[in-house]
mmCIF file of C-alpha atoms and ligand atoms in Angstrom:
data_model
loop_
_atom_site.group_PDB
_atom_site.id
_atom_site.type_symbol
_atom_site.label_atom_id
_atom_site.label_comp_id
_atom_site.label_asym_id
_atom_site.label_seq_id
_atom_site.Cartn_x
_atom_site.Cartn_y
_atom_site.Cartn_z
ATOM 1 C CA UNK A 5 112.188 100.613 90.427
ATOM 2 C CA UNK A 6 114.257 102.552 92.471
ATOM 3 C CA UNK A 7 118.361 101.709 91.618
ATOM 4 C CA UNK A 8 119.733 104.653 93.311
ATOM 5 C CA UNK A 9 121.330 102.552 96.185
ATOM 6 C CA UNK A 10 122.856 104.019 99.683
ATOM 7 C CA UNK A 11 125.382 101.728 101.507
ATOM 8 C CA UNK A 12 124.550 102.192 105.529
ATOM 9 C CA UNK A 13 127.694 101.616 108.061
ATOM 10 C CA UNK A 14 127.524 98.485 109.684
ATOM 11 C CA UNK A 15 128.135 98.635 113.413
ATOM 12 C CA UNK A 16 130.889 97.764 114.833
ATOM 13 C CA UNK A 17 129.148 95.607 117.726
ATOM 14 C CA UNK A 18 128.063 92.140 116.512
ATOM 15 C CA UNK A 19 125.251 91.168 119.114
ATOM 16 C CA UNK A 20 122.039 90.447 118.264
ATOM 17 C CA UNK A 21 120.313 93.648 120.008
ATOM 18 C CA UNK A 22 123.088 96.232 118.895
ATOM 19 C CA UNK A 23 122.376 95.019 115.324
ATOM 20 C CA UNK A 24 118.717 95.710 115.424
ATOM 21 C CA UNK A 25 119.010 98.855 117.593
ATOM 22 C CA UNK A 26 121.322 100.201 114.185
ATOM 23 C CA UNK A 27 118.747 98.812 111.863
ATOM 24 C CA UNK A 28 116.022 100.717 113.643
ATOM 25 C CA UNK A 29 117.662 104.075 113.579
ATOM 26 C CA UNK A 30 118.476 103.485 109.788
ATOM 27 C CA UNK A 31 114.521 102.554 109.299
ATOM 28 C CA UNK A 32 113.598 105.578 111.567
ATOM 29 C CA UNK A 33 115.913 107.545 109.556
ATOM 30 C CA UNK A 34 114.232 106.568 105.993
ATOM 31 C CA UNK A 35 110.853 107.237 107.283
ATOM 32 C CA UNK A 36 109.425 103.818 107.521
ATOM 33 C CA UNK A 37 106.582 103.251 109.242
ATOM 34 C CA UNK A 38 107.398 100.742 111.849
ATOM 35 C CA UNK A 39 111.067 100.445 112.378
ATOM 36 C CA UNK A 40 111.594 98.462 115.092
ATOM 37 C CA UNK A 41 109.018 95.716 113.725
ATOM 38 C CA UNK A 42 110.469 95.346 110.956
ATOM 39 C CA UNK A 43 114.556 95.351 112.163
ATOM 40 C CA UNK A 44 113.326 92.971 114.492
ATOM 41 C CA UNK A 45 111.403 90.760 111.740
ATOM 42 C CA UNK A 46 114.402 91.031 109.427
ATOM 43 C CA UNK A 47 116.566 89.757 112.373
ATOM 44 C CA UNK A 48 113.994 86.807 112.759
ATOM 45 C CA UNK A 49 114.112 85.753 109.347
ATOM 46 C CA UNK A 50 118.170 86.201 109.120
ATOM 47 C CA UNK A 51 118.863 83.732 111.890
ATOM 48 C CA UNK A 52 115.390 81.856 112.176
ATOM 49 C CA UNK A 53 114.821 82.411 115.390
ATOM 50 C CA UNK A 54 111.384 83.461 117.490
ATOM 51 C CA UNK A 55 110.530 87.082 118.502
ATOM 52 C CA UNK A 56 110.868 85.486 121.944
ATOM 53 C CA UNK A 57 114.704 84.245 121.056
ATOM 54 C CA UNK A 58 115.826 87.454 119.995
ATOM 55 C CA UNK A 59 114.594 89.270 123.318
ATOM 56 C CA UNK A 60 116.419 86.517 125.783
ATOM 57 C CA UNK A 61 119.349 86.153 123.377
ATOM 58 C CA UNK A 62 119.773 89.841 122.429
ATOM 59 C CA UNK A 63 123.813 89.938 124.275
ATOM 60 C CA UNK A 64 124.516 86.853 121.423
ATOM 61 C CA UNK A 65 126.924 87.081 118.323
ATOM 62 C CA UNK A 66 126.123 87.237 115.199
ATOM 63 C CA UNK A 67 128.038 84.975 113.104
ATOM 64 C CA UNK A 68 129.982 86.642 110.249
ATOM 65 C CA UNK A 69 127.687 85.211 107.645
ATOM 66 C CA UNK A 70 124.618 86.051 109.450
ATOM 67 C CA UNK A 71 126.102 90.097 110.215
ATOM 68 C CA UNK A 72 126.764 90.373 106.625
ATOM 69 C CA UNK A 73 123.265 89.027 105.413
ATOM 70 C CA UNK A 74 121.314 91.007 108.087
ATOM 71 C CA UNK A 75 122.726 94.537 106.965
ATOM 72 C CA UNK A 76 122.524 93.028 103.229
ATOM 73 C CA UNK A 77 118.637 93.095 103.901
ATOM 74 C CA UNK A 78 118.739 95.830 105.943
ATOM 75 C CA UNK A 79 120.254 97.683 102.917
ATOM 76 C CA UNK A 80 118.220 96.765 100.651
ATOM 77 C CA UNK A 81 114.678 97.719 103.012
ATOM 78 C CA UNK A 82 116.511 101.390 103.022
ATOM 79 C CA UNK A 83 116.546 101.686 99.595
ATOM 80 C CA UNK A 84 112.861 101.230 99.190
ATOM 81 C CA UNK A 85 112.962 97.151 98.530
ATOM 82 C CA UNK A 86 109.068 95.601 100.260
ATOM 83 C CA UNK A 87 110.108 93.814 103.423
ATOM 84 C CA UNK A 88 107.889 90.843 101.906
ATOM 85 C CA UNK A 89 110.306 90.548 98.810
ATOM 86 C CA UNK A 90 113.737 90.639 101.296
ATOM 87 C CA UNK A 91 112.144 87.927 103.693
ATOM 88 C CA UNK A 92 110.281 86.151 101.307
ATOM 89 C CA UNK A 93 107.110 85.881 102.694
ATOM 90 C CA UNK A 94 103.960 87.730 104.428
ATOM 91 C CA UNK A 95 100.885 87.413 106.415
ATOM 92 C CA UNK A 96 97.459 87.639 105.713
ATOM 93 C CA UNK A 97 94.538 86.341 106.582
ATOM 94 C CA UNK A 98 95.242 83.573 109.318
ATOM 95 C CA UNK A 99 98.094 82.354 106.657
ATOM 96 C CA UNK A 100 101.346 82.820 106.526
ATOM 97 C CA UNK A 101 102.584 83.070 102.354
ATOM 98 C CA UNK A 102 105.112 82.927 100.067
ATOM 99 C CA UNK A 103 106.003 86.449 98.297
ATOM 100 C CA UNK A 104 107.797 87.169 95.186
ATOM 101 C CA UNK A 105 108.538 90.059 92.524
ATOM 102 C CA UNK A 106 106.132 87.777 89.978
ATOM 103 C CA UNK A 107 103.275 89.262 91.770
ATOM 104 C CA UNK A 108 101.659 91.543 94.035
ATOM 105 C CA UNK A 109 102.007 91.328 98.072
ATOM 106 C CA UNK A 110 99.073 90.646 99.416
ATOM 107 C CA UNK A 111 97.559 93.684 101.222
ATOM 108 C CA UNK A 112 95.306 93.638 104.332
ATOM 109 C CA UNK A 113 92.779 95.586 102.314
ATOM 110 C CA UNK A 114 91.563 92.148 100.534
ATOM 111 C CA UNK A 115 90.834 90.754 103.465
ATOM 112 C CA UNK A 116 87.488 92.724 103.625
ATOM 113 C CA UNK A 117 86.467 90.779 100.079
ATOM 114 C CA UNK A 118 87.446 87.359 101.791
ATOM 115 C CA UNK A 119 85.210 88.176 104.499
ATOM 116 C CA UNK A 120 82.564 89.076 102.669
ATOM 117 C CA UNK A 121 82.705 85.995 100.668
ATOM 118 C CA UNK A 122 82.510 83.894 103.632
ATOM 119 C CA UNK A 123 79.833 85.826 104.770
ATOM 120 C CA UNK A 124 77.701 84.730 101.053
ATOM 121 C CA UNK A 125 74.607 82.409 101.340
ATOM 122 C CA UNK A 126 76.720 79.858 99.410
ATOM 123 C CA UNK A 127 76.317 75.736 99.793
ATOM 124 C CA UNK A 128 78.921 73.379 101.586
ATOM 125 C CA UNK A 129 80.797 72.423 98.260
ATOM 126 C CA UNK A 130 80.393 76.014 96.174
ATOM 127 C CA UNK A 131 82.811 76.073 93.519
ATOM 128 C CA UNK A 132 84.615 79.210 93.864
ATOM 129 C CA UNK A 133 87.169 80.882 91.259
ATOM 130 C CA UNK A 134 89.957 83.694 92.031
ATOM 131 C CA UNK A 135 91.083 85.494 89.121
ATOM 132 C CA UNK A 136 94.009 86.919 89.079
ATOM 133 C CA UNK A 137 95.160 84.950 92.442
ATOM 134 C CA UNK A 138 98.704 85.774 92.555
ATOM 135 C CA UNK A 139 99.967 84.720 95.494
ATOM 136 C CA UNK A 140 96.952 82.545 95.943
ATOM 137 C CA UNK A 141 95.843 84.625 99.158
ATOM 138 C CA UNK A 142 92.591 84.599 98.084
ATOM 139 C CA UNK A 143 91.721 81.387 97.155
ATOM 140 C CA UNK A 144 93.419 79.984 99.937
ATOM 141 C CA UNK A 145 91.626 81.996 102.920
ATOM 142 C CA UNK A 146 88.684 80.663 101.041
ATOM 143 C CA UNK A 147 89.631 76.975 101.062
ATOM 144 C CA UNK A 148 91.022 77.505 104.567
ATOM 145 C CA UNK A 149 87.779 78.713 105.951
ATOM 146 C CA UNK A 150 85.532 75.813 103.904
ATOM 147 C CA UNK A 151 87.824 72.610 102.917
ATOM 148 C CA UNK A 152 83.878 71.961 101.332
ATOM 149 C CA UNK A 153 84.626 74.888 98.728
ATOM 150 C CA UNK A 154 86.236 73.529 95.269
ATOM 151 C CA UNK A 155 88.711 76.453 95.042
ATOM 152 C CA UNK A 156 90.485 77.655 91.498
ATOM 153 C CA UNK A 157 92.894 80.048 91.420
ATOM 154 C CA UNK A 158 94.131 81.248 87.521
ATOM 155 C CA UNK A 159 96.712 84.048 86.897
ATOM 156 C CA UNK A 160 98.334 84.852 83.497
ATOM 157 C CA UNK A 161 102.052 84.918 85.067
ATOM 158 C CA UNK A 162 103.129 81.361 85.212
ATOM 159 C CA UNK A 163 105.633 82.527 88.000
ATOM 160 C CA UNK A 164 102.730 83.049 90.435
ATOM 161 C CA UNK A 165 100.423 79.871 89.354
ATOM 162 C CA UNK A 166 103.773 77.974 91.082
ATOM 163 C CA UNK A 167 103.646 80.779 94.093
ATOM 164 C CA UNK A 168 100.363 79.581 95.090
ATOM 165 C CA UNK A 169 100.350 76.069 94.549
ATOM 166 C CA UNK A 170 103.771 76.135 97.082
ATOM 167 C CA UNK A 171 101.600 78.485 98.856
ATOM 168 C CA UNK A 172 99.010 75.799 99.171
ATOM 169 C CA UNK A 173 101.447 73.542 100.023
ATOM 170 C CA UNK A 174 102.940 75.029 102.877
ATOM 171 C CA UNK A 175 99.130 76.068 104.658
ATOM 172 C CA UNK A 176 98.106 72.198 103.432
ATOM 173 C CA UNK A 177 95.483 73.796 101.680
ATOM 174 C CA UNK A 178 93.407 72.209 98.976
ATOM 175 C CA UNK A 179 93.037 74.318 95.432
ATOM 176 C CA UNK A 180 93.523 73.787 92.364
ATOM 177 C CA UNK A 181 96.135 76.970 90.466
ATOM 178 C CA UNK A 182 96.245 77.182 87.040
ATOM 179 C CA UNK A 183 97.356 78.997 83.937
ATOM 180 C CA UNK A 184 94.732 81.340 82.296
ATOM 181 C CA UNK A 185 94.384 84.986 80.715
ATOM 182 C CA UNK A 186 91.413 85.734 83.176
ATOM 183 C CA UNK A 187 88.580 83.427 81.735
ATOM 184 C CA UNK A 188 90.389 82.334 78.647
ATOM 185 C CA UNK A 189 92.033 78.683 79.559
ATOM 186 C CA UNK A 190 88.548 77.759 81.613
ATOM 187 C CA UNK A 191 86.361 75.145 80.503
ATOM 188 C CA UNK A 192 82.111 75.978 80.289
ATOM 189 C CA UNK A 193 82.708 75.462 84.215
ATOM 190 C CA UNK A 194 80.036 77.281 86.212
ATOM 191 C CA UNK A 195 81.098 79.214 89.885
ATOM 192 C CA UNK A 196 79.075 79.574 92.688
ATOM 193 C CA UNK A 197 81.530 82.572 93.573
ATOM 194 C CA UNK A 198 83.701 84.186 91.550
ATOM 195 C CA UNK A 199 86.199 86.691 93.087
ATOM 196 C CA UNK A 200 89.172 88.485 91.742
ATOM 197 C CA UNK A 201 92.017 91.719 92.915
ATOM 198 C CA UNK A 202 92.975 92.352 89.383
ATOM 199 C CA UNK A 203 94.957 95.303 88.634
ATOM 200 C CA UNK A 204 93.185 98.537 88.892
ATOM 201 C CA UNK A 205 95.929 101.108 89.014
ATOM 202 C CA UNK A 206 95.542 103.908 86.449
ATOM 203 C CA UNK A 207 98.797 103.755 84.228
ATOM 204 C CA UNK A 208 99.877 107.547 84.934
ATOM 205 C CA UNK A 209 99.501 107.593 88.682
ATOM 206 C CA UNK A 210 102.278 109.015 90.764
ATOM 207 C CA UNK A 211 101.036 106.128 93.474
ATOM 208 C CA UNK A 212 103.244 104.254 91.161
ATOM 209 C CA UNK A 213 106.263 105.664 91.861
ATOM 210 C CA UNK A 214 105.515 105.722 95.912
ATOM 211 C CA UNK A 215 106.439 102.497 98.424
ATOM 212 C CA UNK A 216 106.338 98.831 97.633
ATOM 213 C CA UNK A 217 104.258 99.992 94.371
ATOM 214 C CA UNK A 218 107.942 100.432 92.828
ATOM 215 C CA UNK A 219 108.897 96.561 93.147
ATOM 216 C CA UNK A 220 105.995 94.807 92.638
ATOM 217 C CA UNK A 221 104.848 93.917 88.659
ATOM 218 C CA UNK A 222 103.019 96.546 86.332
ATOM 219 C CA UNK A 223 101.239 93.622 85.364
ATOM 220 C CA UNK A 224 99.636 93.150 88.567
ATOM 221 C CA UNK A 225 98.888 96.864 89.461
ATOM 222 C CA UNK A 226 98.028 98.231 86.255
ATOM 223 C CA UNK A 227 94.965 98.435 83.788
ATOM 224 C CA UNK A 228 94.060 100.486 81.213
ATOM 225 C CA UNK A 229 90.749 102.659 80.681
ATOM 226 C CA UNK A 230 91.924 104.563 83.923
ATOM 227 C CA UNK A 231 92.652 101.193 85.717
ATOM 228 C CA UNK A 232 89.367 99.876 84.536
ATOM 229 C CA UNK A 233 90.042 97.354 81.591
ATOM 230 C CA UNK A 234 90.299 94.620 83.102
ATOM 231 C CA UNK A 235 87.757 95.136 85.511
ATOM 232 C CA UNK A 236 85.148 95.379 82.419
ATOM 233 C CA UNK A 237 86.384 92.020 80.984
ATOM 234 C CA UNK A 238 85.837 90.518 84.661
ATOM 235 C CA UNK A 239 82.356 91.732 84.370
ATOM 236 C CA UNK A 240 81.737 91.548 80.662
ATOM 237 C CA UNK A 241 82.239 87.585 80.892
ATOM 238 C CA UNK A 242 81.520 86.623 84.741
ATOM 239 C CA UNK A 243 77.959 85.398 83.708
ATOM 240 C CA UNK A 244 78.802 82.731 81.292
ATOM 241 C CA UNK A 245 80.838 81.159 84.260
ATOM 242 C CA UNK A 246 78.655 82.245 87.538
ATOM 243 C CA UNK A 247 75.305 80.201 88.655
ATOM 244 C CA UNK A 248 72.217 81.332 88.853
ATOM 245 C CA UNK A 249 72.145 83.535 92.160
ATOM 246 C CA UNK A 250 76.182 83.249 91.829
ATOM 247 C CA UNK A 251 78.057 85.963 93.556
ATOM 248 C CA UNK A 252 80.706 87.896 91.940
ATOM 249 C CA UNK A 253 83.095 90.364 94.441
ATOM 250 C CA UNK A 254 86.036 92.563 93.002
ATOM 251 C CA UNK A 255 88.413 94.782 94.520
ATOM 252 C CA UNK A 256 88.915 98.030 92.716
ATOM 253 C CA UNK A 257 90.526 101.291 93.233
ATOM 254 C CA UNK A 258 88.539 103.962 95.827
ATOM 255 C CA UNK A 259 87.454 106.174 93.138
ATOM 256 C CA UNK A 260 86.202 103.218 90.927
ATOM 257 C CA UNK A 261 82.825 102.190 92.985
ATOM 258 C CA UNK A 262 80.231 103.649 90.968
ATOM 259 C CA UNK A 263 81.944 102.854 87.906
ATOM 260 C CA UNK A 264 81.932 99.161 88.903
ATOM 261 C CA UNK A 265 78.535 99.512 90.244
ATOM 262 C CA UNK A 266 77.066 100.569 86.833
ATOM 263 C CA UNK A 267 78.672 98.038 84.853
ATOM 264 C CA UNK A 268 77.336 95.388 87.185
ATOM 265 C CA UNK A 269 73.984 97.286 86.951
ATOM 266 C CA UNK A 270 73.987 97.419 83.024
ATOM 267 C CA UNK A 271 74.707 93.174 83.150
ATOM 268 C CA UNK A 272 71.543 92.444 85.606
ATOM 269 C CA UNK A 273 73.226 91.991 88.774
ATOM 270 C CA UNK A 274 71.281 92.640 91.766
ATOM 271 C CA UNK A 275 72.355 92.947 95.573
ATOM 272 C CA UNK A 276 75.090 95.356 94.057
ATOM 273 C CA UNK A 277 76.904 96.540 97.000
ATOM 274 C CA UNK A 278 80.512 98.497 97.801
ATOM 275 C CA UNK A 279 82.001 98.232 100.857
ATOM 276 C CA UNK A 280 85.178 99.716 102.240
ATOM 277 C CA UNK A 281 88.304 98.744 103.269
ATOM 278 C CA UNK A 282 90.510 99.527 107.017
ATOM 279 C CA UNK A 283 91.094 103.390 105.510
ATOM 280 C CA UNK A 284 86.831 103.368 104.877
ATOM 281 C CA UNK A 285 87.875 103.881 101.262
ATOM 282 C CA UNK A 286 85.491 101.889 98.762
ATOM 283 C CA UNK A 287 87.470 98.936 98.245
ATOM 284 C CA UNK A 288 85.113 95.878 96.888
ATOM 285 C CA UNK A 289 82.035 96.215 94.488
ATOM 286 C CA UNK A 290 79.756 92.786 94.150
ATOM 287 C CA UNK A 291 76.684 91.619 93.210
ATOM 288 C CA UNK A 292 74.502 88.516 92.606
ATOM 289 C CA UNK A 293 73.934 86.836 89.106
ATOM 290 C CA UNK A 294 70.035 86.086 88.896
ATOM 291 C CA UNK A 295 68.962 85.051 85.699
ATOM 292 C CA UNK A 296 65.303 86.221 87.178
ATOM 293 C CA UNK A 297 64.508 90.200 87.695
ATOM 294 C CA UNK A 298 63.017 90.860 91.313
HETATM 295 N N1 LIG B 13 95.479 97.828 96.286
HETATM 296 C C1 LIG B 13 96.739 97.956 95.626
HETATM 297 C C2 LIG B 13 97.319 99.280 95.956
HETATM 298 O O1 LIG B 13 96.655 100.258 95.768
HETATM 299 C C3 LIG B 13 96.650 97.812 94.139
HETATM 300 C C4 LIG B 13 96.276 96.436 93.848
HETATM 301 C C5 LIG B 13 95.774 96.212 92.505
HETATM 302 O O2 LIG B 13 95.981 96.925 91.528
HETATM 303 N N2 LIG B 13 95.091 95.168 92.439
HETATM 304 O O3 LIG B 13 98.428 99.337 96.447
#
């Protein structure tokens, strides 16, 4: 976590547009990507208005209260603090979801594993289990895309399992969230799909100390055996809980690939595949569960 904090000037003008203009150059300034975006998305969020409203309404005060919170945020996003954290919330997939420091933000990367499990031979009412759901991103694309699909989402962080079930709530989703050290609080249940983002970070990497990484829980990010641990306990009990011809897909680290591919290998899988993510890294490993060798 990054404490060393830097108190910006506020302007002096209180409209609208000279408020975001200021926020941009500070964000231009600390090197963020996409300044404007995001002094205009903080601005949305502060008064809870459209992108739209804050075009044709850009000559309009601020109130006090509202001037005060905006460069409170905008603060805050200069020292380092995720944008998702300050505002609360994020986007991905078609859904828009709750964020908070008890887990990780959800990254457009994972989106390549919810496509390919919608893209599985599975039936009209697979039962499908997220491990490690956090937010409940995952499960919740899933149940989005197939109300059919019985969805269960378990994380070990209490604070999440309430994240996504308001997460549900809010995209009137159906799944069920619940308690569970990966596998451990799970009945003799059997998945037609079991997926999981657990953490894969390797505990000495300097990626640690870069971005968002700084905010967001060591428990969700990092895993021993060079960010592999819990990886091998995904795979080292997935088949007591998978069908026969059951799919299991997991995220991992770019370097990690052929180190998830083997362990799948060495447990029978077969279909093993990696594919990569928007950057073409390797991104998700997966393979099928057949109790019969081909
Ligand atoms: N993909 C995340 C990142 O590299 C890490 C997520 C994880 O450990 N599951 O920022």
């Amino acid at each position: 976590m990054n404490n060393a904090k830097t108190q910006y000037v506020e302007p002096s003008s209180n409209s609208i547009g000279h408020a975001i203009e200021t926020a941009t150059k500070v964000f231009n300034d600390a090197k963020i990507d996409n300044p404007a975006f995001e002094a205009k998305l903080l601005m949305q969020h502060c008064i809870d208005e459209s992108l739209a409203f804050l075009i044709s309404h850009s000559a309009d005060a601020l109130s006090s209260a509202q001037h005060e919170q905006f460069f409170q945020w905008v603060n805050r996003r200069y020292n380092g603090e995720p944008i998702a954290y300050i505002v609360g919330e994020t986007g991905f997939w078609d859904l828009n979801l709750y964020c908070n420091s008890s887990t990780l933000i959800p990254r457009s990367d994972t989106e390549i594993l919810v496509e390919w499990a919608l893209s599985l031979p599975l039936p009209n009412d697979a039962s499908v289990l997220d491990l490690g759901t956090g937010t409940g991103a995952i499960a919740l694309s899933l149940a989005s895309q197939h109300p059919g699909w019985m969805v269960t989402g378990v994380d070990v962080v209490m604070d999440a399992v309430v994240l996504a079930k308001r997460n549900a709530e809010r995209n009137q989703l159906d799944a069920t969230f619940l308690q569970s050290d990966w596998f451990a609080s799970l009945q003799h249940q059997k998945f037609d799909l079991i997926v999981s983002n657990p953490p894969y970070v390797e505990e000495n990497s300097p990626y640690l100390h870069k971005g968002d990484l700084r905010y967001e829980p060591q428990t969700a990010l990092v895993s021993g055996q060079c960010g592999l641990a819990d990886i091998r306990t995904i795979i080292d009990n997935a088949k007591d809980y998978l069908t026969n011809n059951g799919w299991l897909l997991i995220e991992h680290g770019h370097k990690q690939a052929l180190m998830v591919q083997s362990e799948l290998k060495q447990k029978q899988y077969i279909q093993i595949e990696t594919r990569k993510d928007l950057n073409s890294l390797d991104r998700v490993t997966g393979g099928c569960n057949s109790f019969f060798r081909r």
